[in-house]
Coordinates of C-alpha atoms in Angstrom, one line a residue:
X1 CA 91.7 58.8 98.0
X2 CA 88.3 57.9 98.1
X3 CA 88.4 54.8 96.9
X4 CA 84.5 54.1 96.0
X5 CA 84.7 51.1 94.9
X6 CA 85.0 47.8 98.0
X7 CA 88.3 45.8 98.2
X8 CA 89.0 43.0 96.9
X9 CA 85.7 43.6 94.5
X10 CA 86.3 42.2 91.3
X11 CA 85.6 45.2 88.3
X12 CA 86.2 44.5 85.3
X13 CA 86.6 48.9 84.4
X14 CA 89.0 50.0 86.1
X15 CA 87.7 52.7 88.8
X16 CA 88.6 56.3 87.7
X17 CA 89.4 57.5 90.7
X18 CA 93.2 56.3 89.3
X19 CA 94.3 53.5 91.7
X20 CA 94.9 51.6 88.5
X21 CA 97.1 54.0 86.3
X22 CA 99.5 52.3 84.0
X23 CA 103.4 53.3 84.5
X24 CA 104.3 55.6 82.0
X25 CA 105.8 53.0 79.7
X26 CA 109.6 53.4 79.5
X27 CA 112.9 52.4 77.2
X28 CA 115.4 53.6 79.2
X29 CA 119.0 51.5 78.9
X30 CA 120.3 50.6 83.2
X31 CA 123.4 52.0 84.4
X32 CA 125.8 49.3 82.7
X33 CA 124.1 50.8 79.4
X34 CA 122.4 47.8 79.0
X35 CA 118.0 48.4 76.6
X36 CA 116.1 48.2 79.5
X37 CA 111.9 49.2 78.8
X38 CA 109.0 48.7 80.6
X39 CA 107.2 47.1 79.1
X40 CA 109.3 43.7 79.3
X41 CA 109.7 44.7 83.0
X42 CA 107.4 44.7 84.8
X43 CA 106.3 41.7 82.8
X44 CA 108.6 39.2 83.8
X45 CA 108.7 41.2 87.6
X46 CA 105.4 39.9 90.1
X47 CA 105.9 42.9 91.3
X48 CA 109.2 46.1 90.7
X49 CA 109.1 47.8 93.6
X50 CA 110.1 51.3 91.8
X51 CA 112.7 53.6 94.2
X52 CA 113.0 57.6 93.5
X53 CA 115.9 58.9 93.8
X54 CA 119.2 60.8 94.3
X55 CA 122.3 60.7 94.8
X56 CA 122.6 63.6 97.6
X57 CA 119.5 63.1 98.6
X58 CA 120.8 61.8 102.5
X59 CA 117.1 60.0 103.4
X60 CA 117.3 58.3 99.8
X61 CA 121.1 57.2 100.5
X62 CA 120.0 56.7 104.0
X63 CA 118.2 53.5 102.9
X64 CA 118.9 51.5 100.2
X65 CA 121.3 49.4 102.0
X66 CA 117.4 48.0 103.5
X67 CA 116.3 48.1 99.4
X68 CA 119.2 45.4 98.2
X69 CA 117.6 43.0 100.9
X70 CA 113.7 43.7 100.2
X71 CA 115.5 43.2 96.5
X72 CA 117.0 39.6 98.3
X73 CA 113.8 39.0 99.3
X74 CA 111.3 39.8 95.9
X75 CA 113.9 38.2 94.4
X76 CA 112.0 35.1 95.9
X77 CA 108.5 36.1 95.2
X78 CA 109.2 35.9 91.2
X79 CA 109.9 40.5 92.3
X80 CA 112.7 42.9 91.3
X81 CA 113.4 46.6 93.7
X82 CA 114.5 49.0 90.2
X83 CA 115.4 52.5 91.5
X84 CA 116.0 55.9 89.1
X85 CA 117.8 58.6 90.1
X86 CA 116.4 61.2 89.0
X87 CA 121.0 62.6 88.7
X88 CA 121.0 60.0 86.0
X89 CA 117.7 61.0 83.2
X90 CA 119.2 61.4 79.7
X91 CA 122.3 59.0 80.4
X92 CA 124.3 61.9 82.7
X93 CA 127.6 59.6 82.4
X94 CA 129.7 61.2 86.1
X95 CA 125.8 60.7 87.4
X96 CA 125.4 57.0 86.2
X97 CA 129.6 56.9 87.4
X98 CA 128.3 58.3 91.4
X99 CA 125.6 55.6 91.2
X100 CA 126.7 52.7 89.8
X101 CA 128.1 51.4 93.1
X102 CA 124.6 50.3 94.2
X103 CA 124.3 46.5 93.4
X104 CA 120.9 46.0 92.5
X105 CA 118.9 48.0 89.3
X106 CA 119.0 51.0 88.4
X107 CA 118.0 52.0 85.5
X108 CA 117.6 55.9 83.4
X109 CA 115.2 57.1 80.9
X110 CA 114.7 60.5 78.7
X111 CA 114.1 63.4 80.5
X112 CA 111.8 64.3 77.6
X113 CA 109.5 61.2 78.3
X114 CA 106.2 60.5 80.1
X115 CA 108.4 58.3 82.6
X116 CA 110.8 61.4 82.7
X117 CA 108.4 63.9 83.7
X118 CA 106.1 62.2 85.6
X119 CA 110.6 61.3 87.6
X120 CA 110.1 66.2 87.6
X121 CA 107.0 66.2 89.1
X122 CA 108.0 63.4 92.3
X123 CA 107.5 66.4 94.8
X124 CA 109.6 64.8 97.2
X125 CA 112.2 61.8 97.7
X126 CA 112.7 59.3 98.1
X127 CA 109.1 58.5 96.6
X128 CA 108.4 54.4 96.1
X129 CA 106.2 52.8 93.4
X130 CA 105.0 49.8 93.2
X131 CA 103.9 48.0 90.2
X132 CA 102.4 44.6 89.7
X133 CA 103.4 42.6 86.3
X134 CA 100.6 44.8 83.9
X135 CA 102.6 47.2 84.3
X136 CA 99.9 48.8 86.9
X137 CA 100.5 51.2 90.0
X138 CA 99.5 49.3 93.2
X139 CA 98.4 51.5 95.6
X140 CA 99.2 55.1 96.5
X141 CA 103.5 56.0 96.3
X142 CA 104.5 56.2 99.6
X143 CA 106.8 59.5 100.2
X144 CA 109.8 59.1 102.6
X145 CA 112.6 56.2 103.0
X146 CA 111.2 53.3 104.1
X147 CA 112.2 53.2 107.6
X148 CA 110.1 52.9 109.9
X149 CA 107.8 50.2 110.6
X150 CA 104.7 51.7 109.9
X151 CA 106.3 52.2 106.0
X152 CA 107.8 48.5 105.4
X153 CA 104.2 46.9 106.7
X154 CA 102.6 49.8 103.6
X155 CA 105.0 49.1 101.3
X156 CA 104.4 44.6 102.1
X157 CA 100.9 45.3 101.7
X158 CA 101.1 47.0 98.0
X159 CA 103.9 44.2 97.3
X160 CA 101.2 40.9 98.3
X161 CA 98.6 43.2 96.6
X162 CA 100.6 43.0 92.9
X163 CA 101.7 39.6 93.3
X164 CA 98.3 38.9 93.8
X165 CA 96.5 41.1 90.4
X166 CA 100.2 39.6 88.7
X167 CA 99.2 36.1 89.8
X168 CA 95.1 36.1 88.2

């Protein structure tokens, strides 16, 4: 979008171009059935890379290994990759079984929650959002698998920005 405020300028009011949009709060569960709520999830991580995918989406499944590597890298920086498999919303047991071999944390929430509606409004999968410690979405989502160097560079930039936001 059109950035009316120069990057790096400190403004107490978030710009109204939506660049400080909060990720919708949610209460959900991970695939092992443990409760997860967004406030705790985001506040304990300097950066949360949230990847929306589904089981039969080839490019989604194709990048799971890269996301696992990224999760290990982020752990050293105080961050985490979190997957949301859109098939598992509402705790669909069969779909959860199919998604459970993913090594990093995957979560689900109710499809009629704000976060569920957010997920169903995504027009393309995979889509990856970067979220800072305050629950703000950083920059624009990365649409499509993070398979190119260009996509990865864009992601790294957002991750650095999220960590910087969190350390203020």
